[in-house]
Amino acid sequence: FKRSQYDNMIIALERKAKGFRLDTTMIKPRMSIPKEFMLSPMGHPEKFVRPVGMSLFVQNRGDVKADFYDFFKEAKFSLWWLPEVNNMCRIRPQTTAGVGQDG
């Protein structure tokens, strides 16, 4: 397994040295990313990233005194696409999406 990864890396470096470039014009990331999503750290599906004020916390439902709806309402994020920059976006809490808060 490690040998095949190494061989693939060498092949990729040789292609780069020869000036080979992949055609990425057909990639449309905006189409494959959901409008609304939650973030969870790898290996901890029971925890969620939540904004509290100007800070971010990784919290379990049991860590917070909030009902189910309020906990997950605050755990949702969305992407804000920058039209002037090709395929660049910013992430923001879903609760600020309609407010117009810096993004």
PDB file of N, CA and C in Angstrom:
ATOM      1  N   PHE A   1       0.824  -1.196   0.000  1.00  0.00           N
ATOM      2  CA  PHE A   1       0.000   0.000   0.000  1.00  0.00           C
ATOM      3  C   PHE A   1       0.866   1.256   0.000  1.00  0.00           C
ATOM      4  N   LYS A   2       1.846   1.311   0.873  1.00  0.00           N
ATOM      5  CA  LYS A   2       2.717   2.484   0.931  1.00  0.00           C
ATOM      6  C   LYS A   2       3.503   2.647  -0.360  1.00  0.00           C
ATOM      7  N   ARG A   3       3.921   1.529  -0.932  1.00  0.00           N
ATOM      8  CA  ARG A   3       4.688   1.587  -2.177  1.00  0.00           C
ATOM      9  C   ARG A   3       3.838   2.169  -3.311  1.00  0.00           C
ATOM     10  N   SER A   4       2.577   1.752  -3.401  1.00  0.00           N
ATOM     11  CA  SER A   4       1.723   2.270  -4.465  1.00  0.00           C
ATOM     12  C   SER A   4       1.451   3.764  -4.276  1.00  0.00           C
ATOM     13  N   GLN A   5       1.308   4.212  -3.037  1.00  0.00           N
ATOM     14  CA  GLN A   5       1.144   5.649  -2.782  1.00  0.00           C
ATOM     15  C   GLN A   5       2.394   6.412  -3.205  1.00  0.00           C
ATOM     16  N   TYR A   6       3.550   5.856  -2.883  1.00  0.00           N
ATOM     17  CA  TYR A   6       4.812   6.483  -3.271  1.00  0.00           C
ATOM     18  C   TYR A   6       4.927   6.551  -4.794  1.00  0.00           C
ATOM     19  N   ASP A   7       4.600   5.458  -5.477  1.00  0.00           N
ATOM     20  CA  ASP A   7       4.662   5.435  -6.939  1.00  0.00           C
ATOM     21  C   ASP A   7       3.709   6.468  -7.554  1.00  0.00           C
ATOM     22  N   ASN A   8       2.505   6.580  -7.007  1.00  0.00           N
ATOM     23  CA  ASN A   8       1.552   7.580  -7.495  1.00  0.00           C
ATOM     24  C   ASN A   8       2.072   8.999  -7.286  1.00  0.00           C
ATOM     25  N   MET A   9       2.723   9.238  -6.165  1.00  0.00           N
ATOM     26  CA  MET A   9       3.293  10.554  -5.892  1.00  0.00           C
ATOM     27  C   MET A   9       4.407  10.873  -6.896  1.00  0.00           C
ATOM     28  N   ILE A  10       5.262   9.905  -7.204  1.00  0.00           N
ATOM     29  CA  ILE A  10       6.343  10.101  -8.175  1.00  0.00           C
ATOM     30  C   ILE A  10       5.771  10.394  -9.561  1.00  0.00           C
ATOM     31  N   ILE A  11       4.740   9.656  -9.959  1.00  0.00           N
ATOM     32  CA  ILE A  11       4.096   9.888 -11.256  1.00  0.00           C
ATOM     33  C   ILE A  11       3.513  11.302 -11.318  1.00  0.00           C
ATOM     34  N   ALA A  12       2.871  11.727 -10.245  1.00  0.00           N
ATOM     35  CA  ALA A  12       2.287  13.071 -10.200  1.00  0.00           C
ATOM     36  C   ALA A  12       3.363  14.144 -10.290  1.00  0.00           C
ATOM     37  N   LEU A  13       4.488  13.940  -9.603  1.00  0.00           N
ATOM     38  CA  LEU A  13       5.577  14.908  -9.664  1.00  0.00           C
ATOM     39  C   LEU A  13       6.194  14.965 -11.057  1.00  0.00           C
ATOM     40  N   GLU A  14       6.310  13.835 -11.712  1.00  0.00           N
ATOM     41  CA  GLU A  14       6.839  13.813 -13.080  1.00  0.00           C
ATOM     42  C   GLU A  14       5.892  14.548 -14.036  1.00  0.00           C
ATOM     43  N   ARG A  15       4.583  14.349 -13.868  1.00  0.00           N
ATOM     44  CA  ARG A  15       3.619  15.065 -14.703  1.00  0.00           C
ATOM     45  C   ARG A  15       3.727  16.571 -14.479  1.00  0.00           C
ATOM     46  N   LYS A  16       3.867  16.960 -13.234  1.00  0.00           N
ATOM     47  CA  LYS A  16       3.980  18.387 -12.923  1.00  0.00           C
ATOM     48  C   LYS A  16       5.232  18.971 -13.555  1.00  0.00           C
ATOM     49  N   ALA A  17       6.342  18.252 -13.486  1.00  0.00           N
ATOM     50  CA  ALA A  17       7.598  18.717 -14.068  1.00  0.00           C
ATOM     51  C   ALA A  17       7.488  18.881 -15.585  1.00  0.00           C
ATOM     52  N   LYS A  18       6.655  18.058 -16.223  1.00  0.00           N
ATOM     53  CA  LYS A  18       6.470  18.146 -17.675  1.00  0.00           C
ATOM     54  C   LYS A  18       5.432  19.205 -18.057  1.00  0.00           C
ATOM     55  N   GLY A  19       4.829  19.836 -17.055  1.00  0.00           N
ATOM     56  CA  GLY A  19       3.850  20.888 -17.323  1.00  0.00           C
ATOM     57  C   GLY A  19       2.444  20.380 -17.563  1.00  0.00           C
ATOM     58  N   PHE A  20       2.183  19.131 -17.232  1.00  0.00           N
ATOM     59  CA  PHE A  20       0.856  18.546 -17.411  1.00  0.00           C
ATOM     60  C   PHE A  20      -0.115  19.183 -16.424  1.00  0.00           C
ATOM     61  N   ARG A  21      -1.276  19.625 -16.926  1.00  0.00           N
ATOM     62  CA  ARG A  21      -2.297  20.209 -16.060  1.00  0.00           C
ATOM     63  C   ARG A  21      -3.637  19.544 -16.333  1.00  0.00           C
ATOM     64  N   LEU A  22      -4.378  19.321 -15.281  1.00  0.00           N
ATOM     65  CA  LEU A  22      -5.725  18.769 -15.422  1.00  0.00           C
ATOM     66  C   LEU A  22      -6.687  19.868 -15.845  1.00  0.00           C
ATOM     67  N   ASP A  23      -7.631  19.524 -16.696  1.00  0.00           N
ATOM     68  CA  ASP A  23      -8.654  20.476 -17.102  1.00  0.00           C
ATOM     69  C   ASP A  23      -9.720  20.541 -16.005  1.00  0.00           C
ATOM     70  N   THR A  24      -9.768  21.641 -15.291  1.00  0.00           N
ATOM     71  CA  THR A  24     -10.709  21.791 -14.175  1.00  0.00           C
ATOM     72  C   THR A  24     -11.870  22.719 -14.506  1.00  0.00           C
ATOM     73  N   THR A  25     -12.009  23.090 -15.773  1.00  0.00           N
ATOM     74  CA  THR A  25     -13.072  24.025 -16.143  1.00  0.00           C
ATOM     75  C   THR A  25     -14.464  23.429 -15.969  1.00  0.00           C
ATOM     76  N   MET A  26     -14.582  22.122 -15.995  1.00  0.00           N
ATOM     77  CA  MET A  26     -15.895  21.484 -15.875  1.00  0.00           C
ATOM     78  C   MET A  26     -16.312  21.259 -14.427  1.00  0.00           C
ATOM     79  N   ILE A  27     -15.417  21.500 -13.465  1.00  0.00           N
ATOM     80  CA  ILE A  27     -15.737  21.290 -12.055  1.00  0.00           C
ATOM     81  C   ILE A  27     -16.627  22.428 -11.569  1.00  0.00           C
ATOM     82  N   LYS A  28     -17.749  22.086 -10.970  1.00  0.00           N
ATOM     83  CA  LYS A  28     -18.680  23.070 -10.448  1.00  0.00           C
ATOM     84  C   LYS A  28     -18.963  22.743  -8.982  1.00  0.00           C
ATOM     85  N   PRO A  29     -18.086  23.167  -8.065  1.00  0.00           N
ATOM     86  CA  PRO A  29     -18.264  22.796  -6.656  1.00  0.00           C
ATOM     87  C   PRO A  29     -19.535  23.343  -6.034  1.00  0.00           C
ATOM     88  N   ARG A  30     -20.068  24.422  -6.563  1.00  0.00           N
ATOM     89  CA  ARG A  30     -21.285  24.976  -5.985  1.00  0.00           C
ATOM     90  C   ARG A  30     -22.458  24.012  -6.118  1.00  0.00           C
ATOM     91  N   MET A  31     -22.380  23.157  -7.096  1.00  0.00           N
ATOM     92  CA  MET A  31     -23.483  22.226  -7.325  1.00  0.00           C
ATOM     93  C   MET A  31     -23.436  21.019  -6.398  1.00  0.00           C
ATOM     94  N   SER A  32     -22.279  20.697  -5.853  1.00  0.00           N
ATOM     95  CA  SER A  32     -22.172  19.476  -5.070  1.00  0.00           C
ATOM     96  C   SER A  32     -22.103  19.711  -3.558  1.00  0.00           C
ATOM     97  N   ILE A  33     -22.120  20.955  -3.128  1.00  0.00           N
ATOM     98  CA  ILE A  33     -22.054  21.264  -1.694  1.00  0.00           C
ATOM     99  C   ILE A  33     -23.458  21.668  -1.241  1.00  0.00           C
ATOM    100  N   PRO A  34     -23.948  21.061  -0.154  1.00  0.00           N
ATOM    101  CA  PRO A  34     -25.299  21.411   0.303  1.00  0.00           C
ATOM    102  C   PRO A  34     -25.377  22.872   0.763  1.00  0.00           C
ATOM    103  N   LYS A  35     -26.554  23.442   0.665  1.00  0.00           N
ATOM    104  CA  LYS A  35     -26.756  24.837   1.064  1.00  0.00           C
ATOM    105  C   LYS A  35     -26.626  25.020   2.576  1.00  0.00           C
ATOM    106  N   GLU A  36     -26.942  23.996   3.303  1.00  0.00           N
ATOM    107  CA  GLU A  36     -26.949  24.064   4.766  1.00  0.00           C
ATOM    108  C   GLU A  36     -26.357  22.767   5.298  1.00  0.00           C
ATOM    109  N   PHE A  37     -25.458  22.868   6.286  1.00  0.00           N
ATOM    110  CA  PHE A  37     -24.795  21.668   6.790  1.00  0.00           C
ATOM    111  C   PHE A  37     -24.320  21.897   8.214  1.00  0.00           C
ATOM    112  N   MET A  38     -23.926  20.805   8.876  1.00  0.00           N
ATOM    113  CA  MET A  38     -23.358  20.859  10.217  1.00  0.00           C
ATOM    114  C   MET A  38     -21.933  20.336  10.161  1.00  0.00           C
ATOM    115  N   LEU A  39     -21.078  20.828  11.048  1.00  0.00           N
ATOM    116  CA  LEU A  39     -19.693  20.380  11.122  1.00  0.00           C
ATOM    117  C   LEU A  39     -19.510  19.518  12.358  1.00  0.00           C
ATOM    118  N   SER A  40     -18.843  18.400  12.165  1.00  0.00           N
ATOM    119  CA  SER A  40     -18.579  17.476  13.253  1.00  0.00           C
ATOM    120  C   SER A  40     -17.121  17.029  13.150  1.00  0.00           C
ATOM    121  N   PRO A  41     -16.356  17.047  14.247  1.00  0.00           N
ATOM    122  CA  PRO A  41     -14.957  16.622  14.158  1.00  0.00           C
ATOM    123  C   PRO A  41     -14.835  15.143  13.804  1.00  0.00           C
ATOM    124  N   MET A  42     -13.842  14.811  13.014  1.00  0.00           N
ATOM    125  CA  MET A  42     -13.648  13.412  12.606  1.00  0.00           C
ATOM    126  C   MET A  42     -13.471  12.525  13.828  1.00  0.00           C
ATOM    127  N   GLY A  43     -14.163  11.421  13.842  1.00  0.00           N
ATOM    128  CA  GLY A  43     -14.058  10.471  14.941  1.00  0.00           C
ATOM    129  C   GLY A  43     -14.970  10.787  16.111  1.00  0.00           C
ATOM    130  N   HIS A  44     -15.719  11.889  16.037  1.00  0.00           N
ATOM    131  CA  HIS A  44     -16.621  12.284  17.128  1.00  0.00           C
ATOM    132  C   HIS A  44     -17.980  12.691  16.550  1.00  0.00           C
ATOM    133  N   PRO A  45     -18.749  11.718  16.072  1.00  0.00           N
ATOM    134  CA  PRO A  45     -20.027  12.057  15.451  1.00  0.00           C
ATOM    135  C   PRO A  45     -21.061  12.608  16.429  1.00  0.00           C
ATOM    136  N   GLU A  46     -20.797  12.495  17.722  1.00  0.00           N
ATOM    137  CA  GLU A  46     -21.747  12.997  18.717  1.00  0.00           C
ATOM    138  C   GLU A  46     -21.526  14.476  19.039  1.00  0.00           C
ATOM    139  N   LYS A  47     -20.453  15.071  18.499  1.00  0.00           N
ATOM    140  CA  LYS A  47     -20.126  16.473  18.791  1.00  0.00           C
ATOM    141  C   LYS A  47     -20.314  17.328  17.542  1.00  0.00           C
ATOM    142  N   PHE A  48     -20.637  18.603  17.771  1.00  0.00           N
ATOM    143  CA  PHE A  48     -20.890  19.525  16.677  1.00  0.00           C
ATOM    144  C   PHE A  48     -20.209  20.855  16.945  1.00  0.00           C
ATOM    145  N   VAL A  49     -19.790  21.510  15.878  1.00  0.00           N
ATOM    146  CA  VAL A  49     -19.214  22.850  15.989  1.00  0.00           C
ATOM    147  C   VAL A  49     -20.377  23.828  16.057  1.00  0.00           C
ATOM    148  N   ARG A  50     -20.327  24.716  17.073  1.00  0.00           N
ATOM    149  CA  ARG A  50     -21.398  25.696  17.261  1.00  0.00           C
ATOM    150  C   ARG A  50     -20.797  27.056  17.565  1.00  0.00           C
ATOM    151  N   PRO A  51     -21.325  28.113  16.952  1.00  0.00           N
ATOM    152  CA  PRO A  51     -20.868  29.462  17.295  1.00  0.00           C
ATOM    153  C   PRO A  51     -21.581  29.957  18.544  1.00  0.00           C
ATOM    154  N   VAL A  52     -20.813  30.582  19.423  1.00  0.00           N
ATOM    155  CA  VAL A  52     -21.379  31.228  20.600  1.00  0.00           C
ATOM    156  C   VAL A  52     -20.734  32.604  20.668  1.00  0.00           C
ATOM    157  N   GLY A  53     -21.509  33.620  20.356  1.00  0.00           N
ATOM    158  CA  GLY A  53     -20.950  34.969  20.267  1.00  0.00           C
ATOM    159  C   GLY A  53     -19.962  35.033  19.112  1.00  0.00           C
ATOM    160  N   MET A  54     -18.740  35.450  19.402  1.00  0.00           N
ATOM    161  CA  MET A  54     -17.689  35.538  18.380  1.00  0.00           C
ATOM    162  C   MET A  54     -16.741  34.353  18.456  1.00  0.00           C
ATOM    163  N   SER A  55     -17.104  33.298  19.184  1.00  0.00           N
ATOM    164  CA  SER A  55     -16.249  32.124  19.353  1.00  0.00           C
ATOM    165  C   SER A  55     -16.926  30.881  18.781  1.00  0.00           C
ATOM    166  N   LEU A  56     -16.112  29.861  18.527  1.00  0.00           N
ATOM    167  CA  LEU A  56     -16.618  28.562  18.100  1.00  0.00           C
ATOM    168  C   LEU A  56     -16.311  27.533  19.169  1.00  0.00           C
ATOM    169  N   PHE A  57     -17.257  26.642  19.414  1.00  0.00           N
ATOM    170  CA  PHE A  57     -17.071  25.579  20.384  1.00  0.00           C
ATOM    171  C   PHE A  57     -17.461  24.252  19.761  1.00  0.00           C
ATOM    172  N   VAL A  58     -16.813  23.176  20.186  1.00  0.00           N
ATOM    173  CA  VAL A  58     -17.200  21.823  19.801  1.00  0.00           C
ATOM    174  C   VAL A  58     -17.944  21.259  20.998  1.00  0.00           C
ATOM    175  N   GLN A  59     -19.246  21.012  20.808  1.00  0.00           N
ATOM    176  CA  GLN A  59     -20.089  20.647  21.938  1.00  0.00           C
ATOM    177  C   GLN A  59     -20.910  19.398  21.652  1.00  0.00           C
ATOM    178  N   ASN A  60     -21.164  18.676  22.719  1.00  0.00           N
ATOM    179  CA  ASN A  60     -22.072  17.540  22.723  1.00  0.00           C
ATOM    180  C   ASN A  60     -23.438  18.072  23.124  1.00  0.00           C
ATOM    181  N   ARG A  61     -24.511  17.391  22.747  1.00  0.00           N
ATOM    182  CA  ARG A  61     -25.828  17.877  23.146  1.00  0.00           C
ATOM    183  C   ARG A  61     -25.988  17.955  24.656  1.00  0.00           C
ATOM    184  N   GLY A  62     -25.333  17.049  25.370  1.00  0.00           N
ATOM    185  CA  GLY A  62     -25.432  17.050  26.822  1.00  0.00           C
ATOM    186  C   GLY A  62     -24.653  18.175  27.485  1.00  0.00           C
ATOM    187  N   ASP A  63     -23.736  18.816  26.762  1.00  0.00           N
ATOM    188  CA  ASP A  63     -22.932  19.907  27.318  1.00  0.00           C
ATOM    189  C   ASP A  63     -23.701  21.222  27.413  1.00  0.00           C
ATOM    190  N   VAL A  64     -24.795  21.321  26.694  1.00  0.00           N
ATOM    191  CA  VAL A  64     -25.507  22.591  26.568  1.00  0.00           C
ATOM    192  C   VAL A  64     -26.930  22.449  27.089  1.00  0.00           C
ATOM    193  N   LYS A  65     -27.387  23.453  27.802  1.00  0.00           N
ATOM    194  CA  LYS A  65     -28.766  23.445  28.286  1.00  0.00           C
ATOM    195  C   LYS A  65     -29.641  24.138  27.245  1.00  0.00           C
ATOM    196  N   ALA A  66     -29.974  23.385  26.215  1.00  0.00           N
ATOM    197  CA  ALA A  66     -30.846  23.882  25.152  1.00  0.00           C
ATOM    198  C   ALA A  66     -31.671  22.706  24.658  1.00  0.00           C
ATOM    199  N   ASP A  67     -32.869  23.010  24.172  1.00  0.00           N
ATOM    200  CA  ASP A  67     -33.668  21.909  23.642  1.00  0.00           C
ATOM    201  C   ASP A  67     -33.115  21.476  22.284  1.00  0.00           C
ATOM    202  N   PHE A  68     -33.620  20.385  21.784  1.00  0.00           N
ATOM    203  CA  PHE A  68     -33.116  19.768  20.553  1.00  0.00           C
ATOM    204  C   PHE A  68     -33.094  20.757  19.392  1.00  0.00           C
ATOM    205  N   TYR A  69     -34.208  21.429  19.166  1.00  0.00           N
ATOM    206  CA  TYR A  69     -34.331  22.351  18.035  1.00  0.00           C
ATOM    207  C   TYR A  69     -33.308  23.484  18.125  1.00  0.00           C
ATOM    208  N   ASP A  70     -33.198  24.121  19.287  1.00  0.00           N
ATOM    209  CA  ASP A  70     -32.279  25.249  19.446  1.00  0.00           C
ATOM    210  C   ASP A  70     -30.821  24.823  19.315  1.00  0.00           C
ATOM    211  N   PHE A  71     -30.492  23.648  19.846  1.00  0.00           N
ATOM    212  CA  PHE A  71     -29.105  23.174  19.750  1.00  0.00           C
ATOM    213  C   PHE A  71     -28.695  23.020  18.286  1.00  0.00           C
ATOM    214  N   PHE A  72     -29.517  22.341  17.490  1.00  0.00           N
ATOM    215  CA  PHE A  72     -29.139  22.084  16.104  1.00  0.00           C
ATOM    216  C   PHE A  72     -29.359  23.290  15.195  1.00  0.00           C
ATOM    217  N   LYS A  73     -30.226  24.208  15.592  1.00  0.00           N
ATOM    218  CA  LYS A  73     -30.395  25.444  14.829  1.00  0.00           C
ATOM    219  C   LYS A  73     -29.095  26.242  14.853  1.00  0.00           C
ATOM    220  N   GLU A  74     -28.439  26.273  15.995  1.00  0.00           N
ATOM    221  CA  GLU A  74     -27.175  26.995  16.134  1.00  0.00           C
ATOM    222  C   GLU A  74     -25.992  26.225  15.546  1.00  0.00           C
ATOM    223  N   ALA A  75     -26.157  24.942  15.266  1.00  0.00           N
ATOM    224  CA  ALA A  75     -25.056  24.135  14.737  1.00  0.00           C
ATOM    225  C   ALA A  75     -25.005  24.117  13.211  1.00  0.00           C
ATOM    226  N   LYS A  76     -25.925  24.800  12.559  1.00  0.00           N
ATOM    227  CA  LYS A  76     -25.966  24.791  11.093  1.00  0.00           C
ATOM    228  C   LYS A  76     -25.116  25.921  10.517  1.00  0.00           C
ATOM    229  N   PHE A  77     -24.442  25.599   9.422  1.00  0.00           N
ATOM    230  CA  PHE A  77     -23.608  26.567   8.712  1.00  0.00           C
ATOM    231  C   PHE A  77     -24.036  26.617   7.254  1.00  0.00           C
ATOM    232  N   SER A  78     -23.630  27.670   6.574  1.00  0.00           N
ATOM    233  CA  SER A  78     -23.865  27.777   5.134  1.00  0.00           C
ATOM    234  C   SER A  78     -22.633  28.402   4.497  1.00  0.00           C
ATOM    235  N   LEU A  79     -22.586  28.340   3.175  1.00  0.00           N
ATOM    236  CA  LEU A  79     -21.471  28.922   2.430  1.00  0.00           C
ATOM    237  C   LEU A  79     -21.909  30.203   1.761  1.00  0.00           C
ATOM    238  N   TRP A  80     -21.011  31.151   1.718  1.00  0.00           N
ATOM    239  CA  TRP A  80     -21.252  32.417   1.049  1.00  0.00           C
ATOM    240  C   TRP A  80     -20.254  32.498  -0.091  1.00  0.00           C
ATOM    241  N   TRP A  81     -20.742  32.413  -1.331  1.00  0.00           N
ATOM    242  CA  TRP A  81     -19.868  32.406  -2.503  1.00  0.00           C
ATOM    243  C   TRP A  81     -19.458  33.822  -2.850  1.00  0.00           C
ATOM    244  N   LEU A  82     -18.187  33.998  -3.189  1.00  0.00           N
ATOM    245  CA  LEU A  82     -17.669  35.289  -3.607  1.00  0.00           C
ATOM    246  C   LEU A  82     -17.689  35.341  -5.131  1.00  0.00           C
ATOM    247  N   PRO A  83     -18.588  36.109  -5.717  1.00  0.00           N
ATOM    248  CA  PRO A  83     -18.719  36.100  -7.174  1.00  0.00           C
ATOM    249  C   PRO A  83     -17.499  36.652  -7.901  1.00  0.00           C
ATOM    250  N   GLU A  84     -16.769  37.537  -7.264  1.00  0.00           N
ATOM    251  CA  GLU A  84     -15.612  38.130  -7.927  1.00  0.00           C
ATOM    252  C   GLU A  84     -14.374  37.229  -7.905  1.00  0.00           C
ATOM    253  N   VAL A  85     -14.391  36.173  -7.124  1.00  0.00           N
ATOM    254  CA  VAL A  85     -13.272  35.233  -7.044  1.00  0.00           C
ATOM    255  C   VAL A  85     -13.784  33.861  -7.466  1.00  0.00           C
ATOM    256  N   ASN A  86     -13.132  33.252  -8.441  1.00  0.00           N
ATOM    257  CA  ASN A  86     -13.596  31.977  -8.988  1.00  0.00           C
ATOM    258  C   ASN A  86     -13.552  30.856  -7.943  1.00  0.00           C
ATOM    259  N   ASN A  87     -14.723  30.269  -7.679  1.00  0.00           N
ATOM    260  CA  ASN A  87     -14.861  29.118  -6.776  1.00  0.00           C
ATOM    261  C   ASN A  87     -14.310  29.351  -5.376  1.00  0.00           C
ATOM    262  N   MET A  88     -14.443  30.556  -4.852  1.00  0.00           N
ATOM    263  CA  MET A  88     -14.031  30.830  -3.476  1.00  0.00           C
ATOM    264  C   MET A  88     -15.284  31.118  -2.649  1.00  0.00           C
ATOM    265  N   CYS A  89     -15.270  30.630  -1.425  1.00  0.00           N
ATOM    266  CA  CYS A  89     -16.415  30.856  -0.564  1.00  0.00           C
ATOM    267  C   CYS A  89     -15.957  31.102   0.863  1.00  0.00           C
ATOM    268  N   ARG A  90     -16.885  31.586   1.651  1.00  0.00           N
ATOM    269  CA  ARG A  90     -16.667  31.762   3.089  1.00  0.00           C
ATOM    270  C   ARG A  90     -17.762  31.000   3.818  1.00  0.00           C
ATOM    271  N   ILE A  91     -17.416  30.528   4.982  1.00  0.00           N
ATOM    272  CA  ILE A  91     -18.382  29.774   5.778  1.00  0.00           C
ATOM    273  C   ILE A  91     -18.940  30.709   6.844  1.00  0.00           C
ATOM    274  N   ARG A  92     -20.230  30.558   7.130  1.00  0.00           N
ATOM    275  CA  ARG A  92     -20.849  31.404   8.151  1.00  0.00           C
ATOM    276  C   ARG A  92     -21.949  30.619   8.860  1.00  0.00           C
ATOM    277  N   PRO A  93     -22.250  31.004  10.103  1.00  0.00           N
ATOM    278  CA  PRO A  93     -23.372  30.345  10.790  1.00  0.00           C
ATOM    279  C   PRO A  93     -24.664  30.607  10.032  1.00  0.00           C
ATOM    280  N   GLN A  94     -25.508  29.613   9.939  1.00  0.00           N
ATOM    281  CA  GLN A  94     -26.767  29.748   9.194  1.00  0.00           C
ATOM    282  C   GLN A  94     -27.647  30.830   9.795  1.00  0.00           C
ATOM    283  N   THR A  95     -27.565  31.030  11.099  1.00  0.00           N
ATOM    284  CA  THR A  95     -28.428  32.027  11.751  1.00  0.00           C
ATOM    285  C   THR A  95     -28.098  33.446  11.307  1.00  0.00           C
ATOM    286  N   THR A  96     -26.898  33.690  10.767  1.00  0.00           N
ATOM    287  CA  THR A  96     -26.538  35.039  10.302  1.00  0.00           C
ATOM    288  C   THR A  96     -26.712  35.192   8.801  1.00  0.00           C
ATOM    289  N   ALA A  97     -27.149  34.162   8.095  1.00  0.00           N
ATOM    290  CA  ALA A  97     -27.223  34.201   6.631  1.00  0.00           C
ATOM    291  C   ALA A  97     -28.169  35.284   6.132  1.00  0.00           C
ATOM    292  N   GLY A  98     -29.298  35.480   6.771  1.00  0.00           N
ATOM    293  CA  GLY A  98     -30.243  36.491   6.322  1.00  0.00           C
ATOM    294  C   GLY A  98     -30.063  37.833   6.967  1.00  0.00           C
ATOM    295  N   VAL A  99     -29.170  37.931   7.933  1.00  0.00           N
ATOM    296  CA  VAL A  99     -29.003  39.163   8.701  1.00  0.00           C
ATOM    297  C   VAL A  99     -28.116  40.156   7.968  1.00  0.00           C
ATOM    298  N   GLY A 100     -27.176  39.668   7.147  1.00  0.00           N
ATOM    299  CA  GLY A 100     -26.250  40.547   6.438  1.00  0.00           C
ATOM    300  C   GLY A 100     -25.041  40.902   7.278  1.00  0.00           C
ATOM    301  N   GLN A 101     -24.645  40.025   8.143  1.00  0.00           N
ATOM    302  CA  GLN A 101     -23.531  40.270   9.047  1.00  0.00           C
ATOM    303  C   GLN A 101     -22.212  39.894   8.381  1.00  0.00           C
ATOM    304  N   ASP A 102     -21.465  40.856   7.870  1.00  0.00           N
ATOM    305  CA  ASP A 102     -20.163  40.657   7.227  1.00  0.00           C
ATOM    306  C   ASP A 102     -20.104  39.374   6.415  1.00  0.00           C
ATOM    307  N   GLY A 103     -20.958  39.237   5.470  1.00  0.00           N
ATOM    308  CA  GLY A 103     -20.911  38.051   4.608  1.00  0.00           C
ATOM    309  C   GLY A 103     -22.231  37.476   4.483  1.00  0.00           C
TER     310      GLY A 103
END
